[in-house]
Amino acid sequence: MPLFTVADLTSGAMTEFQEKLRQQHEESMHRELEKLLTTAPDPKEQEISKKDFDGFKKLFHRFLQVKGPSIDWAKISRPPEDSIQPYERIRAKGLPEDIAAALNRLVVVKLNGGLGTSMGCKGPKSLISVRNENTFLDLTVKQIEHLNKTYNTDVPLVLMNSFNTDEDTKKILQKYTHHRVQIHTFNQSRYPRINKESLLPIAKSMGADGEGEAWYPPGHGDIYASFSNSGLLDKLLAQGKEYIFVSNIDNLGATVDLFILQHLMSQPQDKRCEFIMEVTDKTRADVKGGTLIEYEDRLRLLEIAQVPKAHVDEFKSVTKFKIFNTNNLWISLPAIKRVHEANALDLEIIVNPKTLDGGLNVIQLETAVGAAIKSFKNALGVNVPRSRFLPVKTSSDLLLVMSNLYSLDAGSLIMSEKREFPTTPHVKLGSSFTKVQEYLRRFENIPDMLELDHLTVSGDVTFGKNVSLKGTVIIIANHGDRIDIPAGAMLENKIVSGNLRILDH
């Protein structure tokens, strides 16, 4: 009786073949990277790129190993009750007299790698004006300066730039020289985009000129390696800093929360919570957001990219997965040093396919900062109010934060007390509003939106001065038509279409 079936032999041969293929891909990649290094413009640039490439090689190696989704759906369960704390419980503990001592051990880190291209702007997204001529960066500096003045503390701001944003950001930083906040920057890695077919870099040399499309910043999961490589992590540890509060610079709700900070600092040293992820309740608008699950006895972030196709609808369901990750994270600095040095960060790879202008198909290998939650001790989710998640990704979001729904207090946006419901209205502006310049041209000033529930605008529409929008307002200009909402108009539960007839909704 034969010990092996033909199927066994075939699968064995296949595995061996695949293994050889993997090795070939890896060897070819290493050769190409070595060649690229020789084209670095100077020794310093070569040294930085060598560190970047070391990280990229690890990522590429793991990418070649992975087959299919990295999650076994059957092993997923909801996180245990005590692993996601309601914010109210943490807030109820109050603050000590000397919260300044805790603040002095905190560093605020903002993810500042993104460009404003999706909103039609050149340069870093953080330099777009969002409120009273203040940019995202201005608001961030004002918030931290306010903390430092109020509590007489020294909370520094760290910006994680990318090669896309570094130069422009550094030019602007000079204007904050006399503000009471120390600002540091470091750069996330620069990784080579890979040709989808050959799995080799498309870059021919390290020079940036004309080769911009050949490189990419590898997602915010890169923070652990690039923060350590920059030397800034050690510098901050030497200053006695203990935690970082990390968030996207375009999330205007991500301010330093003293209650969460106190919760972290009040744990006994041996039970220190090394990682807090702020989550908030999912609405229909957030179905794609990553969620927390329990997987193999650990708290873990599950992103839509990791979900097998058959289960995507289940993932999007608001009933099974009730919360999503805001990407506001509190992480222990000594713990980052420990897991990075032990090479213990096994971040799931996000394969991001892109088609370049010339039609070439490439892939980017990326990772997410929140995916590291499984590598830290006593990790915790905190279910925070929705107000801590106020991202500005589109002109529709911009309309909300520029409106009278919010007031500005020391760099923080506060929802107006005059609004009866604490929820933000649902706003959908059409493609004529996508670019910030176009959007600004279409509003003589921002309408009164205090009593608005839902606004949809499509087509060539402009708004005169002092317009007021209430309830559900839908304005649709058909192709070739134009609608000018007159100055002083008050639209309440109205549909306005083609020829400016105003109908009751």
Coordinates of C-alpha atoms in Angstrom, one line a residue:
M1 CA 0.0 0.0 0.0
P2 CA 1.6 3.3 -1.1
L3 CA 2.4 5.8 1.6
F4 CA 1.7 8.8 -0.6
T5 CA -1.1 9.5 -3.0
V6 CA -0.5 11.2 -6.3
A7 CA -2.3 14.3 -4.8
D8 CA 0.2 14.4 -1.9
L9 CA 3.1 14.2 -4.3
T10 CA 1.7 16.9 -6.5
S11 CA 1.0 19.2 -3.6
G12 CA 4.5 18.5 -2.2
A13 CA 6.0 19.4 -5.6
M14 CA 3.9 22.5 -5.8
T15 CA 4.9 23.6 -2.3
E16 CA 8.6 23.1 -3.2
F17 CA 8.1 25.0 -6.5
Q18 CA 6.3 27.8 -4.7
E19 CA 9.1 27.9 -2.1
K20 CA 11.7 28.2 -4.9
L21 CA 9.7 30.9 -6.6
R22 CA 9.5 32.8 -3.3
Q23 CA 13.2 32.6 -2.9
Q24 CA 13.8 33.8 -6.4
H25 CA 11.5 36.8 -5.9
E26 CA 13.3 37.6 -2.7
E27 CA 16.8 37.3 -4.1
S28 CA 15.9 39.4 -7.2
M29 CA 14.3 42.1 -4.9
H30 CA 17.5 42.2 -2.7
R31 CA 19.7 42.6 -5.8
E32 CA 17.5 45.4 -7.1
L33 CA 17.6 47.2 -3.8
E34 CA 21.4 46.9 -3.6
K35 CA 21.6 48.5 -7.1
L36 CA 19.3 51.3 -6.0
L37 CA 21.4 52.1 -3.0
T38 CA 24.5 52.7 -5.2
T39 CA 22.5 55.6 -6.8
A40 CA 21.9 57.5 -3.6
P41 CA 23.1 61.1 -4.0
D42 CA 25.2 61.2 -0.8
P43 CA 26.4 58.9 2.1
K44 CA 23.8 60.3 4.5
E45 CA 20.9 59.6 2.1
Q46 CA 22.4 56.1 1.5
E47 CA 22.4 55.4 5.3
I48 CA 18.7 56.5 5.7
S49 CA 17.7 54.5 2.6
K50 CA 19.5 51.4 3.9
K51 CA 17.5 51.5 7.1
D52 CA 14.3 52.0 5.1
F53 CA 15.2 49.1 2.8
D54 CA 15.8 46.8 5.8
G55 CA 12.3 47.4 6.9
F56 CA 11.0 47.0 3.4
K57 CA 12.8 43.6 3.0
K58 CA 11.1 42.3 6.2
L59 CA 7.7 43.4 4.9
F60 CA 8.3 42.0 1.4
H61 CA 9.4 38.7 3.0
R62 CA 6.2 38.4 5.0
F63 CA 4.2 39.4 1.9
L64 CA 5.6 36.5 0.0
Q65 CA 4.8 34.1 2.9
V66 CA 1.1 35.1 3.2
K67 CA -1.5 33.1 1.4
G68 CA -5.0 34.4 1.3
P69 CA -6.7 36.3 4.1
S70 CA -4.7 36.5 7.3
I71 CA -7.8 35.8 9.4
D72 CA -9.6 32.6 10.1
W73 CA -13.2 33.9 10.3
A74 CA -14.3 31.0 12.5
K75 CA -11.8 32.1 15.3
I76 CA -13.2 35.6 15.5
S77 CA -15.2 36.5 18.6
R78 CA -16.4 39.7 20.2
P79 CA -14.0 41.3 22.7
P80 CA -14.7 40.4 26.3
E81 CA -16.8 43.1 28.1
D82 CA -13.9 44.4 30.3
S83 CA -11.6 44.9 27.3
I84 CA -13.6 47.9 26.0
Q85 CA -14.3 50.4 28.8
P86 CA -17.0 53.0 28.4
Y87 CA -15.5 56.5 28.5
E88 CA -18.0 57.6 31.2
R89 CA -16.4 55.0 33.6
I90 CA -13.0 56.5 33.1
R91 CA -14.2 60.0 33.3
A92 CA -16.1 59.3 36.6
K93 CA -12.8 58.6 38.4
G94 CA -12.0 62.3 38.1
L95 CA -8.6 64.0 38.0
P96 CA -5.9 64.4 40.7
E97 CA -4.6 67.8 41.9
D98 CA -1.4 67.3 40.1
I99 CA -2.5 66.3 36.6
A100 CA 0.5 68.4 35.4
A101 CA 2.8 65.5 36.5
A102 CA 1.0 63.2 34.1
L103 CA 1.1 65.7 31.3
N104 CA 4.8 66.2 31.7
R105 CA 5.2 62.5 30.8
L106 CA 3.1 62.8 27.6
V107 CA 4.1 63.4 24.0
V108 CA 1.5 64.3 21.3
V109 CA 2.3 62.7 17.9
K110 CA 0.4 63.7 14.8
L111 CA 0.4 61.7 11.6
N112 CA 1.4 64.3 9.0
G113 CA 2.3 62.2 5.9
G114 CA -0.7 63.0 3.7
L115 CA -1.1 65.5 0.9
G116 CA -4.2 67.6 0.2
T117 CA -4.6 66.2 -3.3
S118 CA -7.9 64.5 -2.7
M119 CA -9.3 68.0 -1.8
G120 CA -7.6 69.7 -4.8
C121 CA -4.8 71.2 -2.8
K122 CA -1.1 71.2 -3.3
G123 CA 1.3 70.4 -0.5
P124 CA 0.6 68.8 3.0
K125 CA -3.0 68.4 4.0
S126 CA -2.2 69.8 7.4
L127 CA -1.6 73.3 5.8
I128 CA -5.2 73.6 4.5
S129 CA -7.2 76.3 6.3
V130 CA -10.1 74.8 8.1
R131 CA -11.5 77.5 10.5
N132 CA -11.0 81.3 10.8
E133 CA -7.8 81.1 8.6
N134 CA -6.4 78.4 10.9
T135 CA -4.8 75.3 9.4
F136 CA -4.9 71.8 10.9
L137 CA -1.4 72.4 12.1
D138 CA -2.3 75.9 13.6
L139 CA -5.1 74.3 15.6
T140 CA -2.9 71.5 16.9
V141 CA -0.2 73.9 18.0
K142 CA -2.9 76.1 19.7
Q143 CA -4.3 73.2 21.6
I144 CA -1.0 72.0 23.0
E145 CA 0.2 75.5 23.8
H146 CA -3.1 76.1 25.7
L147 CA -2.4 72.9 27.8
N148 CA 1.2 74.0 28.5
K149 CA 0.1 77.4 29.6
T150 CA -2.8 76.3 31.7
Y151 CA -1.0 73.6 33.6
N152 CA 2.5 75.0 33.3
T153 CA 3.8 71.8 31.6
D154 CA 6.0 70.9 28.7
V155 CA 4.0 68.6 26.4
P156 CA 6.0 68.4 23.1
L157 CA 4.4 68.0 19.6
V158 CA 6.0 65.4 17.3
L159 CA 5.0 65.4 13.6
M160 CA 5.5 62.2 11.6
N161 CA 6.1 63.6 8.1
S162 CA 6.6 61.7 4.9
F163 CA 9.0 62.6 2.0
N164 CA 5.9 64.2 0.4
T165 CA 5.3 66.6 3.3
D166 CA 8.6 67.1 5.1
E167 CA 10.1 70.1 3.3
D168 CA 6.9 72.2 3.2
T169 CA 6.1 71.4 6.8
K170 CA 9.5 72.4 8.0
K171 CA 9.3 75.8 6.2
I172 CA 6.0 76.5 8.1
L173 CA 7.3 75.4 11.5
Q174 CA 9.4 78.6 11.8
K175 CA 6.2 80.6 12.5
Y176 CA 5.7 78.7 15.8
T177 CA 9.2 79.6 17.2
H178 CA 7.7 81.8 19.9
H179 CA 4.8 79.5 20.8
R180 CA 5.0 77.6 24.1
V181 CA 5.4 74.2 22.5
Q182 CA 8.5 72.3 21.4
I183 CA 8.0 70.8 18.0
H184 CA 10.0 67.8 16.7
T185 CA 9.7 66.0 13.4
F186 CA 10.8 62.7 12.0
N187 CA 10.2 61.1 8.6
Q188 CA 8.4 57.9 7.9
S189 CA 10.2 55.5 5.6
R190 CA 10.3 55.8 1.9
Y191 CA 9.5 52.4 0.3
P192 CA 9.7 51.4 -3.4
R193 CA 6.5 50.7 -5.3
I194 CA 6.5 47.2 -6.9
N195 CA 5.5 46.2 -10.4
K196 CA 2.5 43.9 -9.9
E197 CA 3.7 41.4 -12.5
S198 CA 7.5 41.2 -11.9
L199 CA 7.3 42.0 -8.1
L200 CA 10.4 44.2 -8.6
P201 CA 10.8 48.0 -7.8
I202 CA 9.8 50.3 -10.6
A203 CA 12.4 52.9 -9.5
K204 CA 15.6 53.1 -11.5
S205 CA 17.5 55.4 -9.1
M206 CA 17.2 57.0 -5.7
G207 CA 17.0 60.5 -7.1
A208 CA 13.6 62.0 -6.5
D209 CA 13.4 64.0 -9.8
G210 CA 10.9 62.5 -12.1
E211 CA 10.8 59.4 -9.9
G212 CA 8.1 60.6 -7.5
E213 CA 5.7 57.9 -8.6
A214 CA 8.3 55.2 -7.8
W215 CA 8.1 55.7 -4.0
Y216 CA 5.5 55.7 -1.3
P217 CA 5.2 56.2 2.5
P218 CA 4.2 52.7 3.8
G219 CA 1.1 53.6 6.0
H220 CA 1.1 54.8 9.6
G221 CA 2.1 51.3 10.9
D222 CA 5.6 52.4 10.0
I223 CA 5.6 54.7 13.0
Y224 CA 7.2 52.1 15.3
A225 CA 10.3 51.6 13.1
S226 CA 10.8 55.1 11.8
F227 CA 10.3 56.7 15.3
S228 CA 12.9 54.3 16.7
N229 CA 15.3 54.7 13.7
S230 CA 15.1 58.5 13.9
G231 CA 16.7 58.5 17.5
L232 CA 13.7 60.6 18.7
L233 CA 12.2 57.8 20.7
D234 CA 15.4 57.4 22.8
K235 CA 15.7 61.2 23.2
L236 CA 12.1 61.5 24.6
L237 CA 12.6 58.5 26.9
A238 CA 15.8 60.2 28.3
Q239 CA 13.6 63.2 29.0
G240 CA 11.3 61.0 31.2
K241 CA 8.4 60.8 28.7
E242 CA 6.2 57.7 29.1
Y243 CA 3.3 57.8 26.7
I244 CA 2.5 59.1 23.2
F245 CA -1.0 60.2 22.1
V246 CA -1.1 59.4 18.4
S247 CA -3.8 60.6 16.0
N248 CA -4.4 61.7 12.4
I249 CA -3.7 65.5 12.0
D250 CA -7.0 65.8 10.1
N251 CA -9.1 64.5 13.0
L252 CA -10.1 67.7 14.7
G253 CA -11.7 65.8 17.6
A254 CA -8.4 64.2 18.6
T255 CA -7.4 66.5 21.5
V256 CA -5.5 65.5 24.6
D257 CA -8.0 63.9 27.0
L258 CA -6.9 64.3 30.6
F259 CA -9.2 61.5 31.9
I260 CA -7.7 58.9 29.6
L261 CA -4.2 60.1 30.4
Q262 CA -4.9 59.9 34.2
H263 CA -6.3 56.4 33.7
L264 CA -3.0 55.3 32.1
M265 CA -0.9 56.9 34.7
S266 CA -2.8 55.6 37.7
Q267 CA -2.3 51.9 37.0
P268 CA 0.3 50.2 39.2
Q269 CA 3.7 49.8 37.4
D270 CA 3.4 46.1 36.8
K271 CA -0.1 46.3 35.4
R272 CA 0.5 49.3 33.2
C273 CA -1.8 49.5 30.2
E274 CA 0.6 49.8 27.3
F275 CA -1.9 50.6 24.5
I276 CA -5.3 52.3 24.5
M277 CA -7.3 52.5 21.3
E278 CA -10.2 55.0 21.3
V279 CA -13.2 53.4 19.5
T280 CA -16.6 54.9 19.0
D281 CA -20.1 53.6 18.1
K282 CA -20.5 52.7 14.4
T283 CA -23.1 54.5 12.3
R284 CA -24.0 53.7 8.7
A285 CA -21.3 56.2 7.5
D286 CA -18.5 54.1 9.3
V287 CA -19.1 50.6 7.9
K288 CA -15.6 50.4 6.5
G289 CA -13.8 51.4 9.7
G290 CA -11.6 48.8 11.4
T291 CA -13.0 47.1 14.5
L292 CA -11.7 45.4 17.6
I293 CA -12.1 41.7 17.9
E294 CA -10.8 38.9 20.2
Y295 CA -8.6 36.5 18.2
E296 CA -6.5 33.7 19.7
D297 CA -7.1 35.2 23.2
R298 CA -5.8 38.7 22.3
L299 CA -7.4 42.0 21.4
R300 CA -6.9 42.6 17.7
L301 CA -7.7 45.2 15.1
L302 CA -9.7 43.8 12.2
E303 CA -9.5 45.9 9.0
I304 CA -11.8 45.5 6.0
A305 CA -8.8 44.6 3.8
Q306 CA -8.3 41.4 5.9
V307 CA -11.9 40.2 5.7
P308 CA -12.6 37.3 3.3
K309 CA -14.9 38.4 0.5
A310 CA -17.7 36.1 1.7
H311 CA -17.8 37.9 5.1
V312 CA -17.6 41.6 4.0
D313 CA -21.3 42.3 4.5
E314 CA -21.1 40.7 8.0
F315 CA -18.1 42.9 8.8
K316 CA -20.0 46.0 7.7
S317 CA -23.0 45.1 9.8
V318 CA -23.7 47.6 12.6
T319 CA -25.2 44.9 14.8
K320 CA -22.3 42.4 14.9
F321 CA -19.4 44.9 15.0
K322 CA -20.8 47.9 16.9
I323 CA -17.6 50.0 17.2
F324 CA -14.8 51.2 15.0
N325 CA -11.3 52.5 15.5
T326 CA -10.9 56.3 15.5
N327 CA -7.1 56.0 15.2
N328 CA -6.7 58.0 18.4
L329 CA -4.1 55.8 20.2
W330 CA -2.2 56.1 23.5
I331 CA 0.9 54.0 23.5
S332 CA 3.7 53.4 26.1
L333 CA 7.1 54.6 24.9
P334 CA 9.2 52.0 26.8
A335 CA 6.9 49.3 25.3
I336 CA 7.4 50.6 21.8
K337 CA 11.2 50.4 22.3
R338 CA 10.8 46.9 23.7
V339 CA 8.7 45.4 21.0
H340 CA 10.6 47.1 18.2
E341 CA 14.0 45.9 19.5
A342 CA 12.6 42.4 20.0
N343 CA 11.2 42.5 16.4
A344 CA 7.9 41.4 17.9
L345 CA 5.6 43.6 15.8
D346 CA 3.8 41.3 13.5
L347 CA 1.6 43.9 11.7
E348 CA -0.9 42.6 9.1
I349 CA 0.1 43.6 5.6
I350 CA -2.3 45.8 3.6
V351 CA -1.7 45.3 -0.1
N352 CA -2.8 48.5 -1.8
P353 CA -3.0 48.2 -5.6
K354 CA -2.5 51.4 -7.7
T355 CA -2.5 52.2 -11.4
L356 CA -0.1 54.9 -12.3
D357 CA -0.7 57.7 -14.8
G358 CA 0.9 55.7 -17.6
G359 CA -1.3 52.7 -16.9
L360 CA 1.3 50.6 -15.0
N361 CA -0.1 48.4 -12.3
V362 CA 1.8 48.6 -9.0
I363 CA 1.3 47.4 -5.5
Q364 CA 2.2 49.2 -2.2
L365 CA 2.8 47.2 0.9
E366 CA 1.4 49.1 3.9
T367 CA 0.7 48.5 7.6
A368 CA -1.6 50.3 10.1
V369 CA -0.5 51.7 13.5
G370 CA -3.5 50.3 15.4
A371 CA -2.7 46.7 14.2
A372 CA 0.1 46.6 16.8
I373 CA -2.5 46.4 19.6
K374 CA -2.0 42.6 19.9
S375 CA 1.7 43.1 20.6
F376 CA 1.3 45.2 23.8
K377 CA 0.4 44.2 27.3
N378 CA -2.9 45.0 29.0
A379 CA -4.2 46.6 25.9
L380 CA -7.6 48.3 26.2
G381 CA -10.3 49.8 24.0
V382 CA -12.1 52.9 25.3
N383 CA -15.5 53.7 23.8
V384 CA -15.4 57.5 23.5
P385 CA -18.0 60.0 22.5
R386 CA -18.4 60.6 18.7
S387 CA -17.1 64.2 19.2
R388 CA -13.5 62.7 19.5
F389 CA -13.8 61.6 15.9
L390 CA -14.2 64.6 13.6
P391 CA -12.1 63.9 10.5
V392 CA -11.9 66.3 7.6
K393 CA -11.5 64.1 4.5
T394 CA -13.8 66.0 2.0
S395 CA -15.3 69.4 1.4
S396 CA -18.5 68.0 3.0
D397 CA -16.6 67.6 6.2
L398 CA -15.1 71.0 5.8
L399 CA -18.5 72.6 5.5
L400 CA -19.5 71.1 8.9
V401 CA -16.4 72.3 10.7
M402 CA -16.5 75.8 9.2
S403 CA -20.2 76.2 10.1
N404 CA -21.9 77.6 13.2
L405 CA -22.4 74.0 14.5
Y406 CA -19.0 74.5 16.2
S407 CA -17.2 77.2 18.0
L408 CA -13.4 77.5 18.4
D409 CA -11.9 77.4 21.9
A410 CA -8.1 77.4 22.3
G411 CA -7.7 75.4 19.1
S412 CA -10.5 72.9 19.9
L413 CA -13.8 72.7 18.1
I414 CA -16.8 72.5 20.5
M415 CA -20.3 71.6 19.3
S416 CA -22.6 74.6 19.7
E417 CA -25.0 74.4 22.8
K418 CA -27.7 75.8 20.5
R419 CA -27.9 72.6 18.6
E420 CA -30.6 70.4 20.1
F421 CA -29.1 67.1 19.0
P422 CA -25.4 66.3 19.7
T423 CA -25.1 64.4 16.4
T424 CA -23.6 66.1 13.3
P425 CA -25.8 66.5 10.2
H426 CA -25.3 64.2 7.2
V427 CA -23.8 66.3 4.4
K428 CA -23.2 65.2 0.8
L429 CA -21.8 67.8 -1.6
G430 CA -21.5 66.8 -5.2
S431 CA -18.4 66.7 -7.5
S432 CA -18.6 70.5 -8.2
F433 CA -17.6 71.0 -4.6
T434 CA -14.7 68.5 -4.4
K435 CA -11.8 71.0 -4.7
V436 CA -11.5 73.4 -1.8
Q437 CA -11.1 76.4 -4.1
E438 CA -14.3 75.5 -6.0
Y439 CA -16.1 74.8 -2.7
L440 CA -15.2 78.2 -1.3
R441 CA -16.3 80.0 -4.5
R442 CA -19.8 78.5 -4.2
F443 CA -20.5 79.8 -0.7
E444 CA -20.7 83.6 -0.2
N445 CA -20.6 82.7 3.5
I446 CA -21.3 79.4 5.3
P447 CA -25.0 78.8 5.8
D448 CA -26.7 78.6 9.3
M449 CA -26.8 74.8 9.9
L450 CA -27.8 74.6 13.6
E451 CA -31.1 72.8 12.8
L452 CA -29.9 70.8 9.8
D453 CA -30.3 67.0 9.7
H454 CA -29.4 66.2 6.1
L455 CA -28.0 68.1 3.2
T456 CA -27.5 66.8 -0.4
V457 CA -26.2 69.1 -3.1
S458 CA -25.6 68.0 -6.7
G459 CA -24.6 70.0 -9.8
D460 CA -23.9 73.6 -10.4
V461 CA -25.2 75.2 -7.2
T462 CA -24.2 78.4 -5.4
F463 CA -25.3 79.9 -2.0
G464 CA -25.8 83.6 -1.3
K465 CA -25.1 85.3 2.0
N466 CA -26.9 84.3 5.2
V467 CA -28.7 81.3 3.9
S468 CA -30.3 79.1 6.6
L469 CA -30.7 75.3 6.2
K470 CA -33.0 73.2 8.4
G471 CA -34.3 69.6 8.5
T472 CA -33.7 67.8 5.2
V473 CA -32.6 69.9 2.3
I474 CA -31.9 68.4 -1.2
I475 CA -30.7 70.7 -4.0
I476 CA -30.2 69.2 -7.4
A477 CA -29.2 71.2 -10.5
N478 CA -29.5 69.0 -13.6
H479 CA -26.8 69.0 -16.2
G480 CA -26.7 72.4 -17.9
D481 CA -28.8 74.0 -15.2
R482 CA -27.6 76.3 -12.5
I483 CA -29.2 77.0 -9.1
D484 CA -28.4 80.1 -7.1
I485 CA -29.8 80.0 -3.6
P486 CA -30.6 83.7 -3.0
A487 CA -29.2 85.6 -0.1
G488 CA -31.2 85.3 3.1
A489 CA -33.1 82.2 1.9
M490 CA -34.4 79.8 4.6
L491 CA -34.8 76.3 3.4
E492 CA -36.6 73.9 5.7
N493 CA -37.4 70.3 4.5
K494 CA -37.2 71.4 0.9
I495 CA -36.2 69.8 -2.4
V496 CA -34.9 72.4 -4.9
S497 CA -34.5 71.1 -8.4
G498 CA -33.6 72.2 -12.0
N499 CA -35.7 75.4 -12.4
L500 CA -35.5 76.6 -8.8
R501 CA -39.0 75.6 -7.9
I502 CA -39.2 75.1 -4.1
L503 CA -41.3 72.2 -3.0
D504 CA -42.2 70.9 0.4
H505 CA -40.4 67.8 1.3

